[in-house]
Amino acid sequence: MLDYYGPMTLPKRLRFPTLLLAMALFVPSGWAQTESPANSELNSSLMYELLLAEISANNGDAGSAYQLMLDAAQKSRSDQLFERAVEIALNARSGESALQAAQAWNRAAPGSKDAQRYLLQILIGLNKLPETVEPIRRELAGLPLKERLQAINLLPRYFVRASDKTLAAKTVEQALSPELARNTTGPVAYAAIGTMRLLAGDPEAALSAATKGAALNPKAEEPVQLAMELMGSKLTGAEALVTRHLSLDASPELRLTYVRKLLEMQRYADAQTQVLQLTAAAPAFAAGWLVQGSLFMEAKQLPQAQSALEKYLALKTAAETGDSAQTDRGLTQAYFLLAQIAEQNQHPDVAEAYLARISSPQDAVRVQSQRAGILAQQGKLDEARALIRATPESQPEDARAKISAEVQLLRDHKQFEQVYEVLQQAHLANPADTDLQYDLAMAAEKLNKIAEMESLLRQVIANKPDYHQAYNALGYSLADRKIRLPEARELIQKALEFAPHDPFIMDSLGWVEFRSGNLTQAQQILQAAYQSKPDPEIAAHLGEVLWSLGEQAQARSVWQQGASQNPDNETLRETMQRLGTP
């Protein structure tokens, strides 16, 4: 049964009332009202047929409506009527009738892109994948090169809902076989084939396709983009293909895509290295400075972050590129980050000036939350909380964002009892919200409500088995209390299955090994985690392991690095005080 054609289904067009549509199709606008057209009998017949079709459709008689509409479409050769016939069949869940109408449409208008796309989607929806080969080839053959490349690149989206992904991959490969030997279309065709193989669960074959595409034209970006998608699949050749391409004259946009992939994989140190190379190689590429500023901000390197963000703003101001959504979002992010820097540097007026530049309604909660942070720094915590709560909610997610903002504000000022109360009330009101349940567990742990924390985390895992933060939090809690260490290791290793490069989960695993007495293994794991993410808490754990191994000087060095980023980190301060290091 035809049920769903996937995300590429063409949007419904605004339909005229049937009588107006018929008049628009068959009455030339230049006729005078007194003039009688020679084909008025045919026009009136078609108009009557259209009216009967729509009446039948409204009365639930889809079969009659479809036959009448298809007959009118074939007589008039009207794209709009063919589309309406297809639509009637689809609404009636009659895939074969929809296919019949689409085929008739293609015969009547062989050059119609809409007709070809409908036919392709219906064939896929009916799982008649081999029958899509010729329509694909026919459509591609009629396109100029630029449009053909775009069509090939988009082709996998049509097949994303195909039930047999392996057959879909073979079908796309067969359809694109005429393009594979060409330097112009071969790389993008191989990338499309590789994408289909990846959807079919065969990353090795996908990488093979990407490699062949890159060999045809080493400067083509599509195979490299596919290789980036494969980087998380433990195929070492995928990233090698990417870095080879980047050693050439790669576009800054592609380099930035690589940086974002590294961030997605939580390889922060590598991302920082790459973005520094990006801004050095393409200093006029504004987006690179925004990402660099964000990374410096994350690393608590405020002067460097401010410099990068100011360069971004200067480039965007000079470019005068219009009002695209991407530009607006980038500017908004820069203003937020600069406001945070000013706030941390104790310049509330400067922070307010940056926030005043943000006018987007969807950011109202975020703006008010940051203003609340400024108030709280001035000792006006109650006023700050009231400001957040009074912020209007213009989007469904705003209510949740306000809770998060108030909770973070209270955490920042160590009001942990109130954090627990806010989250408990929110959880009672939204018991299905897994994130709230997790946050409540963390608040319970902060108040030493260990049994409640463990119960909540186990509920999170039961309700959402892929919620890796819950596995990690529970495992770390057990390890930190030196109890049930085998279970703690098992939980953390489960978290790593979902997020294998997460430095904080690696930190938890290193801590388990330390608690278990495996000092050398703990050192190796924690050093890798700290190299990926030089966070103060990871520094605290790595330093303690080094201290236990007799490497006190190195331990102090690591702790000093961590303290330079955040001297108020509780774990770091407690560790240094316990081991007698000022």
Coordinates of C-alpha atoms in Angstrom, one line a residue:
M1 CA 0.0 0.0 0.0
L2 CA 1.3 3.4 -0.9
D3 CA 1.7 5.2 2.4
Y4 CA 4.4 7.9 2.4
Y5 CA 6.6 9.4 -0.3
G6 CA 9.3 10.9 2.0
P7 CA 10.5 14.5 2.5
M8 CA 10.9 15.3 -1.1
T9 CA 7.2 15.1 -1.9
L10 CA 6.3 18.3 -3.8
P11 CA 4.2 20.8 -1.9
K12 CA 0.6 21.2 -2.8
R13 CA -0.1 24.1 -5.0
L14 CA -2.8 26.6 -4.2
R15 CA -5.7 25.4 -6.3
F16 CA -8.3 27.7 -8.0
P17 CA -11.9 26.8 -7.4
T18 CA -12.7 24.5 -10.2
L19 CA -14.7 26.9 -12.3
L20 CA -12.1 29.6 -12.1
L21 CA -9.4 27.1 -13.0
A22 CA -11.3 26.0 -16.1
M23 CA -11.8 29.6 -17.1
A24 CA -8.1 30.3 -16.6
L25 CA -7.2 27.4 -18.7
F26 CA -9.6 27.7 -21.6
V27 CA -10.7 31.4 -21.9
P28 CA -8.0 33.6 -23.4
S29 CA -7.8 36.9 -21.6
G30 CA -8.0 39.0 -24.8
W31 CA -11.5 37.9 -25.6
A32 CA -14.2 40.5 -25.3
Q33 CA -17.2 39.6 -23.2
T34 CA -19.5 39.7 -26.3
E35 CA -17.1 37.4 -28.3
S36 CA -18.2 33.7 -28.5
P37 CA -15.2 31.3 -28.7
A38 CA -15.2 28.7 -31.4
N39 CA -14.5 25.9 -28.9
S40 CA -17.1 27.0 -26.3
E41 CA -18.8 23.6 -26.4
L42 CA -15.5 21.8 -25.6
N43 CA -14.8 24.4 -22.8
S44 CA -18.2 24.0 -21.3
S45 CA -17.8 20.2 -21.4
L46 CA -14.5 20.3 -19.6
M47 CA -15.8 22.8 -17.1
Y48 CA -18.7 20.5 -16.4
E49 CA -16.3 17.5 -16.1
L50 CA -14.1 19.4 -13.6
L51 CA -17.1 20.3 -11.5
L52 CA -18.3 16.7 -11.4
A53 CA -14.8 15.6 -10.4
E54 CA -14.6 18.0 -7.5
I55 CA -18.1 17.2 -6.3
S56 CA -17.3 13.5 -6.4
A57 CA -14.1 14.2 -4.5
N58 CA -15.9 16.2 -1.8
N59 CA -18.5 13.4 -1.5
G60 CA -15.8 10.8 -0.9
D61 CA -16.1 9.1 -4.3
A62 CA -12.4 9.2 -5.1
G63 CA -12.7 6.7 -7.9
S64 CA -15.1 8.8 -10.0
A65 CA -13.3 12.0 -9.1
Y66 CA -10.0 10.5 -10.3
Q67 CA -11.3 9.2 -13.6
L68 CA -13.1 12.5 -14.4
M69 CA -10.0 14.6 -13.5
L70 CA -7.6 12.4 -15.4
D71 CA -9.9 12.5 -18.5
A72 CA -10.0 16.3 -18.3
A73 CA -6.2 16.4 -17.9
Q74 CA -5.6 14.3 -21.0
K75 CA -8.0 16.4 -23.1
S76 CA -6.5 19.7 -22.0
R77 CA -2.9 18.5 -21.5
S78 CA -2.9 20.8 -18.4
D79 CA -0.1 20.3 -15.8
Q80 CA -2.4 21.5 -13.1
L81 CA -5.1 19.0 -13.9
F82 CA -2.7 16.1 -14.1
E83 CA -1.3 17.1 -10.8
R84 CA -4.8 17.3 -9.3
A85 CA -5.5 13.8 -10.6
V86 CA -2.3 12.5 -9.0
E87 CA -3.3 14.2 -5.8
I88 CA -6.8 12.6 -5.7
A89 CA -5.3 9.2 -6.1
L90 CA -2.7 9.8 -3.4
N91 CA -5.3 11.1 -1.0
A92 CA -7.3 7.9 -1.7
R93 CA -4.1 5.8 -1.0
S94 CA -4.4 4.4 -4.5
G95 CA -0.8 4.1 -5.6
E96 CA -1.4 2.4 -8.9
S97 CA -3.9 5.1 -9.9
A98 CA -1.4 7.8 -9.0
L99 CA 1.2 6.0 -11.0
Q100 CA -1.1 5.7 -14.0
A101 CA -1.8 9.5 -13.8
A102 CA 1.9 10.4 -13.5
Q103 CA 2.7 8.2 -16.5
A104 CA 0.0 9.8 -18.5
W105 CA 1.3 13.2 -17.5
N106 CA 4.8 12.3 -18.6
R107 CA 3.6 11.1 -22.0
A108 CA 1.6 14.4 -22.4
A109 CA 4.4 16.6 -21.2
P110 CA 7.7 14.8 -21.6
G111 CA 9.7 17.9 -20.6
S112 CA 7.8 18.6 -17.4
K113 CA 10.1 18.4 -14.4
D114 CA 7.1 18.2 -12.1
A115 CA 5.7 15.2 -14.0
Q116 CA 9.1 13.5 -13.9
R117 CA 9.5 14.1 -10.1
Y118 CA 6.1 12.8 -9.3
L119 CA 6.6 9.7 -11.4
L120 CA 10.0 9.0 -9.6
Q121 CA 8.5 9.5 -6.2
I122 CA 5.5 7.3 -6.8
L123 CA 7.6 4.5 -8.2
I124 CA 9.8 4.7 -5.1
G125 CA 6.7 4.8 -2.9
L126 CA 5.4 1.7 -4.6
N127 CA 8.8 0.0 -4.1
K128 CA 9.2 -0.3 -7.9
L129 CA 12.8 0.8 -7.6
P130 CA 14.2 -0.8 -10.8
E131 CA 11.5 1.1 -12.8
T132 CA 13.1 4.4 -11.7
V133 CA 16.3 3.9 -13.6
E134 CA 15.0 5.1 -17.0
P135 CA 13.1 8.1 -15.6
I136 CA 16.2 9.2 -13.7
R137 CA 18.4 8.8 -16.8
R138 CA 15.9 10.6 -19.0
E139 CA 15.6 13.5 -16.6
L140 CA 19.4 13.9 -16.2
A141 CA 20.0 13.7 -19.9
G142 CA 17.8 16.7 -20.5
L143 CA 19.5 19.0 -18.0
P144 CA 22.4 21.4 -18.6
L145 CA 25.5 20.5 -16.6
K146 CA 24.9 22.8 -13.6
E147 CA 21.4 21.6 -13.1
R148 CA 22.4 17.9 -13.7
L149 CA 25.0 18.1 -11.0
Q150 CA 22.4 19.5 -8.6
A151 CA 19.9 16.8 -9.5
I152 CA 22.5 14.0 -9.0
N153 CA 23.5 15.5 -5.6
L154 CA 19.8 15.6 -4.5
L155 CA 19.0 12.1 -5.8
P156 CA 19.6 10.2 -2.5
R157 CA 16.9 12.3 -0.8
Y158 CA 14.3 10.7 -3.0
F159 CA 15.2 7.2 -1.9
V160 CA 15.7 7.9 1.9
R161 CA 12.3 6.3 2.6
A162 CA 12.8 3.3 0.4
S163 CA 12.2 0.1 2.4
D164 CA 14.9 -1.9 0.7
K165 CA 18.0 0.3 1.1
T166 CA 20.3 -2.2 -0.6
L167 CA 18.2 -2.4 -3.7
A168 CA 17.9 1.4 -3.6
A169 CA 21.6 1.7 -3.6
K170 CA 22.0 -0.7 -6.6
T171 CA 19.2 1.2 -8.4
V172 CA 20.9 4.6 -8.0
E173 CA 24.2 3.1 -9.1
Q174 CA 22.6 1.7 -12.2
A175 CA 20.8 4.9 -13.0
L176 CA 24.0 6.9 -12.7
S177 CA 26.3 4.5 -14.5
P178 CA 26.4 6.8 -17.7
E179 CA 27.8 9.6 -15.5
L180 CA 30.6 7.7 -13.7
A181 CA 33.3 8.0 -16.3
R182 CA 33.0 11.7 -16.8
N183 CA 35.3 14.1 -14.9
T184 CA 32.4 16.6 -14.7
T185 CA 29.7 14.4 -13.3
G186 CA 31.6 11.4 -12.0
P187 CA 32.6 12.7 -8.6
V188 CA 29.1 13.9 -7.6
A189 CA 27.7 10.6 -9.0
Y190 CA 30.1 8.5 -7.0
A191 CA 29.2 10.6 -3.9
A192 CA 25.5 10.0 -4.5
I193 CA 26.2 6.2 -4.8
G194 CA 28.3 6.3 -1.7
T195 CA 25.5 8.1 0.2
M196 CA 23.1 5.3 -0.8
R197 CA 25.6 2.7 0.3
L198 CA 25.9 4.4 3.6
L199 CA 22.1 4.4 4.0
A200 CA 22.2 0.7 3.2
G201 CA 24.6 0.2 6.1
D202 CA 27.7 -0.5 4.1
P203 CA 30.2 2.3 5.1
E204 CA 33.2 0.4 3.5
A205 CA 31.5 0.4 0.1
A206 CA 30.6 4.1 0.6
L207 CA 34.2 5.0 1.3
S208 CA 35.2 3.1 -1.9
A209 CA 32.7 5.2 -3.9
A210 CA 34.1 8.4 -2.3
T211 CA 37.7 7.4 -3.1
K212 CA 36.8 6.7 -6.8
G213 CA 35.0 10.0 -7.1
A214 CA 38.0 11.9 -5.6
A215 CA 40.3 10.0 -8.0
L216 CA 38.3 11.3 -11.0
N217 CA 38.7 14.9 -9.8
P218 CA 40.9 15.6 -6.7
K219 CA 39.4 19.1 -6.4
A220 CA 35.7 17.9 -6.3
E221 CA 34.1 18.5 -2.9
E222 CA 31.2 16.0 -3.0
P223 CA 33.3 12.9 -2.3
V224 CA 35.1 14.7 0.5
Q225 CA 31.8 15.7 2.1
L226 CA 30.8 12.0 2.0
A227 CA 34.1 11.1 3.6
M228 CA 33.4 13.5 6.4
E229 CA 30.1 11.7 7.0
L230 CA 32.1 8.5 7.3
M231 CA 34.7 9.8 9.8
G232 CA 32.7 8.6 12.8
S233 CA 32.5 5.0 11.4
K234 CA 36.1 4.1 12.4
L235 CA 37.2 4.0 8.8
T236 CA 40.7 5.4 8.9
G237 CA 40.7 6.1 5.2
A238 CA 37.8 8.5 5.4
E239 CA 39.7 11.2 7.3
A240 CA 42.8 10.6 5.2
L241 CA 40.8 11.4 2.1
V242 CA 39.5 14.6 3.8
T243 CA 43.0 15.8 4.8
R244 CA 44.5 15.0 1.4
H245 CA 41.8 17.3 -0.2
L246 CA 42.4 20.0 2.4
S247 CA 46.1 20.0 1.6
L248 CA 45.0 21.3 -1.9
D249 CA 43.3 24.6 -2.5
A250 CA 40.1 23.6 -0.7
S251 CA 37.4 26.2 -0.2
P252 CA 37.0 27.8 3.3
E253 CA 33.4 26.5 3.4
L254 CA 34.6 22.9 3.2
R255 CA 37.4 23.5 5.7
L256 CA 34.7 24.9 8.1
T257 CA 32.6 21.8 7.5
Y258 CA 35.6 19.8 8.6
V259 CA 35.9 21.9 11.8
R260 CA 32.2 21.4 12.6
K261 CA 32.6 17.6 12.1
L262 CA 35.5 17.6 14.5
L263 CA 33.4 19.5 17.0
E264 CA 30.5 17.0 16.5
M265 CA 33.0 14.2 17.3
Q266 CA 34.1 16.3 20.3
R267 CA 37.7 16.5 19.1
Y268 CA 38.0 20.0 20.4
A269 CA 41.8 20.3 20.2
D270 CA 41.8 19.2 16.6
A271 CA 39.0 21.6 15.8
Q272 CA 40.9 24.5 17.4
T273 CA 44.0 23.6 15.3
Q274 CA 42.0 23.5 12.1
V275 CA 40.1 26.7 12.7
L276 CA 43.4 28.5 13.3
Q277 CA 44.6 27.2 10.0
L278 CA 41.4 28.3 8.4
T279 CA 41.5 31.9 9.5
A280 CA 45.2 32.1 8.6
A281 CA 44.6 30.7 5.1
A282 CA 41.3 32.7 4.5
P283 CA 41.3 35.8 6.7
A284 CA 38.4 37.3 4.8
F285 CA 36.2 34.4 5.5
A286 CA 34.0 35.7 8.3
A287 CA 32.4 32.5 9.5
G288 CA 35.8 31.1 10.4
W289 CA 36.4 33.9 12.9
L290 CA 33.0 33.3 14.5
V291 CA 33.8 29.6 15.1
Q292 CA 37.3 30.6 16.3
G293 CA 35.8 33.1 18.8
S294 CA 33.4 30.4 20.0
L295 CA 36.2 27.9 20.6
F296 CA 38.4 30.5 22.4
M297 CA 35.3 31.4 24.6
E298 CA 34.8 27.7 25.4
A299 CA 38.4 27.5 26.4
K300 CA 38.0 30.6 28.7
Q301 CA 40.6 32.5 26.6
L302 CA 38.6 35.7 26.7
P303 CA 41.0 38.2 25.0
Q304 CA 41.5 35.8 22.0
A305 CA 37.8 35.2 21.8
Q306 CA 37.0 38.9 21.8
S307 CA 39.6 39.6 19.1
A308 CA 38.2 36.9 16.8
L309 CA 34.6 38.0 17.3
E310 CA 35.5 41.6 16.6
K311 CA 37.1 40.5 13.3
Y312 CA 34.0 38.6 12.5
L313 CA 31.8 41.7 13.1
A314 CA 34.1 43.9 11.1
L315 CA 34.0 41.5 8.1
K316 CA 30.2 41.2 8.3
T317 CA 29.7 44.9 8.5
A318 CA 32.0 45.5 5.5
A319 CA 30.4 42.8 3.4
E320 CA 26.9 44.3 3.5
T321 CA 25.5 41.0 2.3
G322 CA 21.8 41.5 3.0
D323 CA 19.5 39.8 5.5
S324 CA 19.9 36.1 5.0
A325 CA 18.9 33.9 8.0
Q326 CA 22.4 32.5 8.3
T327 CA 23.9 36.0 8.5
D328 CA 21.4 37.1 11.2
R329 CA 22.1 34.0 13.3
G330 CA 25.9 34.5 13.0
L331 CA 25.6 38.1 14.1
T332 CA 23.3 37.2 17.0
Q333 CA 25.7 34.6 18.2
A334 CA 28.6 37.1 18.0
Y335 CA 26.6 39.6 20.0
F336 CA 25.8 37.0 22.7
L337 CA 29.4 35.9 23.0
L338 CA 30.7 39.5 23.2
A339 CA 28.1 40.3 25.8
Q340 CA 29.3 37.3 27.9
I341 CA 32.9 38.5 27.6
A342 CA 32.0 42.0 28.7
E343 CA 30.0 40.5 31.6
Q344 CA 32.9 38.4 32.8
N345 CA 35.2 41.4 32.5
Q346 CA 32.8 43.3 34.8
H347 CA 31.6 45.7 32.1
P348 CA 27.8 45.4 32.4
D349 CA 27.1 48.5 30.3
V350 CA 29.1 47.1 27.4
A351 CA 27.3 43.7 27.8
E352 CA 23.9 45.5 27.7
A353 CA 25.0 47.4 24.6
Y354 CA 25.7 44.2 22.7
L355 CA 22.4 42.6 23.9
A356 CA 20.5 45.7 22.7
R357 CA 21.6 44.9 19.2
I358 CA 19.7 41.6 19.2
S359 CA 16.2 42.2 18.0
S360 CA 15.0 38.7 17.0
P361 CA 11.9 37.6 18.9
Q362 CA 13.1 34.0 19.0
D363 CA 16.1 35.0 21.1
A364 CA 14.1 37.0 23.7
V365 CA 14.5 34.3 26.4
R366 CA 18.2 34.1 25.8
V367 CA 18.6 37.9 25.9
Q368 CA 16.6 38.2 29.1
S369 CA 18.5 35.4 30.7
Q370 CA 21.8 37.1 30.0
R371 CA 20.5 40.3 31.4
A372 CA 19.4 38.3 34.5
G373 CA 23.0 37.1 34.8
I374 CA 24.2 40.7 34.9
L375 CA 21.6 41.5 37.6
A376 CA 22.7 38.5 39.7
Q377 CA 26.3 39.6 39.5
Q378 CA 25.2 42.8 41.1
G379 CA 23.6 40.9 44.0
K380 CA 20.0 41.1 42.6
L381 CA 19.3 37.4 42.3
D382 CA 15.6 37.6 43.1
E383 CA 15.2 40.4 40.6
A384 CA 17.1 38.3 38.0
R385 CA 14.9 35.3 38.6
A386 CA 11.8 37.4 38.2
L387 CA 13.1 38.9 34.9
I388 CA 13.5 35.4 33.5
R389 CA 10.0 34.3 34.7
A390 CA 8.4 37.4 33.3
T391 CA 9.8 36.9 29.8
P392 CA 7.0 36.3 27.2
E393 CA 7.0 32.9 25.5
S394 CA 6.8 33.3 21.7
Q395 CA 7.8 29.7 20.9
P396 CA 6.8 26.3 22.3
E397 CA 10.3 25.7 23.5
D398 CA 10.6 29.0 25.4
A399 CA 9.0 27.6 28.6
R400 CA 11.6 24.9 28.8
A401 CA 14.4 27.4 28.0
K402 CA 13.2 29.7 30.9
I403 CA 13.5 26.8 33.4
S404 CA 17.0 26.0 32.1
A405 CA 18.0 29.6 32.4
E406 CA 16.8 30.0 35.9
V407 CA 18.4 26.7 37.0
Q408 CA 21.7 27.8 35.5
L409 CA 21.5 31.1 37.2
L410 CA 21.0 29.4 40.6
R411 CA 23.8 26.9 39.9
D412 CA 26.2 29.8 39.1
H413 CA 25.4 31.3 42.5
K414 CA 25.6 27.9 44.3
Q415 CA 21.9 28.0 45.3
F416 CA 21.6 24.2 45.0
E417 CA 18.5 23.8 47.3
Q418 CA 16.6 26.2 45.0
V419 CA 17.9 24.4 41.9
Y420 CA 16.5 21.2 43.3
E421 CA 13.1 22.9 44.1
V422 CA 12.8 24.5 40.6
L423 CA 13.6 21.2 38.8
Q424 CA 11.4 19.1 41.1
Q425 CA 8.4 21.4 40.3
A426 CA 9.2 21.3 36.6
H427 CA 9.6 17.5 36.6
L428 CA 6.2 17.1 38.3
A429 CA 4.6 19.3 35.7
N430 CA 6.5 17.5 32.8
P431 CA 7.1 13.9 33.9
A432 CA 7.9 12.8 30.3
D433 CA 10.7 15.3 29.9
T434 CA 13.8 13.1 30.1
D435 CA 16.2 16.1 30.2
L436 CA 14.4 17.5 33.2
Q437 CA 14.6 14.2 34.9
Y438 CA 18.3 14.0 34.3
D439 CA 18.8 17.5 35.5
L440 CA 16.8 16.7 38.7
A441 CA 19.1 13.7 39.3
M442 CA 22.2 15.9 39.1
A443 CA 20.6 18.4 41.5
A444 CA 19.8 15.5 43.9
E445 CA 23.4 14.4 43.7
K446 CA 24.6 17.9 44.6
L447 CA 22.5 17.7 47.8
N448 CA 23.8 14.2 48.6
K449 CA 20.5 12.6 47.8
I450 CA 22.3 9.7 46.3
A451 CA 19.5 7.1 46.4
E452 CA 17.1 9.6 44.6
M453 CA 19.8 10.4 42.1
E454 CA 20.4 6.7 41.2
S455 CA 16.6 6.0 41.0
L456 CA 16.1 9.0 38.6
L457 CA 19.0 8.0 36.4
R458 CA 17.8 4.5 36.1
Q459 CA 14.4 5.8 35.1
V460 CA 16.1 7.9 32.4
I461 CA 17.9 4.9 31.1
A462 CA 14.8 2.8 31.1
N463 CA 12.8 5.5 29.3
K464 CA 15.5 6.4 26.8
P465 CA 18.1 3.7 26.5
D466 CA 20.4 5.8 24.2
Y467 CA 20.7 8.7 26.8
H468 CA 24.4 8.3 27.2
Q469 CA 24.7 11.1 29.8
A470 CA 22.7 9.0 32.3
Y471 CA 25.0 6.0 31.9
N472 CA 28.0 8.2 32.4
A473 CA 26.6 10.1 35.4
L474 CA 25.6 7.0 37.2
G475 CA 28.9 5.2 36.4
Y476 CA 31.0 8.2 37.5
S477 CA 29.0 8.6 40.7
L478 CA 29.7 4.9 41.6
A479 CA 33.4 5.3 40.8
D480 CA 33.7 8.5 42.8
R481 CA 32.2 6.8 45.8
K482 CA 34.5 3.8 45.3
I483 CA 31.6 1.3 45.2
R484 CA 30.5 -1.3 42.6
L485 CA 33.4 -0.4 40.3
P486 CA 32.8 -3.2 37.8
E487 CA 29.2 -1.9 37.3
A488 CA 30.6 1.6 37.1
R489 CA 33.0 0.6 34.3
E490 CA 30.2 -1.2 32.4
L491 CA 27.9 1.9 32.6
I492 CA 30.6 4.2 31.4
Q493 CA 31.7 1.9 28.6
K494 CA 28.0 1.8 27.5
A495 CA 28.0 5.6 27.4
L496 CA 31.2 5.5 25.2
E497 CA 29.3 3.2 22.7
F498 CA 27.0 6.2 22.0
A499 CA 29.7 8.9 22.2
P500 CA 33.1 7.3 21.7
H501 CA 35.0 10.6 21.5
D502 CA 33.4 12.4 24.4
P503 CA 36.3 13.6 26.6
F504 CA 34.1 13.8 29.7
I505 CA 33.1 10.2 29.4
M506 CA 36.7 9.3 28.8
D507 CA 37.5 11.2 32.0
S508 CA 34.9 9.0 33.8
L509 CA 36.5 5.9 32.5
G510 CA 39.9 7.1 33.5
W511 CA 38.6 7.8 37.0
V512 CA 37.1 4.3 37.2
E513 CA 40.5 2.8 36.3
F514 CA 42.2 5.0 39.0
R515 CA 39.7 3.9 41.6
S516 CA 40.3 0.3 40.6
G517 CA 44.1 0.7 41.0
N518 CA 45.0 0.7 37.3
L519 CA 47.1 3.8 37.4
T520 CA 49.0 3.4 34.1
Q521 CA 45.8 2.8 32.2
A522 CA 44.1 5.6 34.0
Q523 CA 46.9 8.0 33.1
Q524 CA 46.7 7.1 29.4
I525 CA 42.9 7.5 29.2
L526 CA 43.0 10.8 31.1
Q527 CA 45.8 12.3 29.1
A528 CA 43.9 11.5 25.9
A529 CA 40.8 13.2 27.4
Y530 CA 42.7 16.2 28.5
Q531 CA 44.4 16.6 25.1
S532 CA 41.0 16.6 23.5
K533 CA 39.4 18.9 26.0
P534 CA 41.7 20.7 28.5
D535 CA 38.9 21.1 31.1
P536 CA 39.7 21.9 34.8
E537 CA 37.8 18.9 36.1
I538 CA 39.7 16.5 33.8
A539 CA 42.9 18.4 34.9
A540 CA 42.0 17.6 38.5
H541 CA 41.7 13.9 37.8
L542 CA 44.8 13.7 35.6
G543 CA 46.8 15.5 38.1
E544 CA 45.8 13.2 40.9
V545 CA 46.8 10.2 38.9
L546 CA 50.1 11.7 38.1
W547 CA 50.6 12.6 41.8
S548 CA 49.9 9.0 42.8
L549 CA 52.5 7.8 40.2
G550 CA 55.1 10.0 41.9
E551 CA 55.1 12.7 39.2
Q552 CA 54.2 15.6 41.5
A553 CA 55.9 18.3 39.3
Q554 CA 53.9 17.3 36.3
A555 CA 50.7 17.1 38.4
R556 CA 51.2 20.6 39.6
S557 CA 51.7 21.8 36.1
V558 CA 48.4 20.2 34.9
W559 CA 46.6 21.7 37.9
Q560 CA 48.0 25.2 37.2
Q561 CA 46.8 24.9 33.6
G562 CA 43.3 23.9 34.8
A563 CA 43.2 26.7 37.4
S564 CA 44.2 29.3 34.7
Q565 CA 41.0 28.4 32.9
N566 CA 38.7 28.3 36.0
P567 CA 40.2 28.8 39.4
D568 CA 36.8 28.3 41.0
N569 CA 36.2 24.8 39.7
E570 CA 35.2 22.8 42.8
T571 CA 36.7 19.5 41.8
L572 CA 40.1 21.1 41.0
R573 CA 40.2 23.2 44.2
E574 CA 39.2 20.2 46.4
T575 CA 41.9 18.0 44.8
M576 CA 44.7 20.5 45.2
Q577 CA 43.7 21.2 48.8
R578 CA 43.4 17.6 49.7
L579 CA 46.9 16.8 48.3
G580 CA 48.4 19.9 50.0
T581 CA 49.0 21.9 46.9
P582 CA 48.2 25.6 47.1

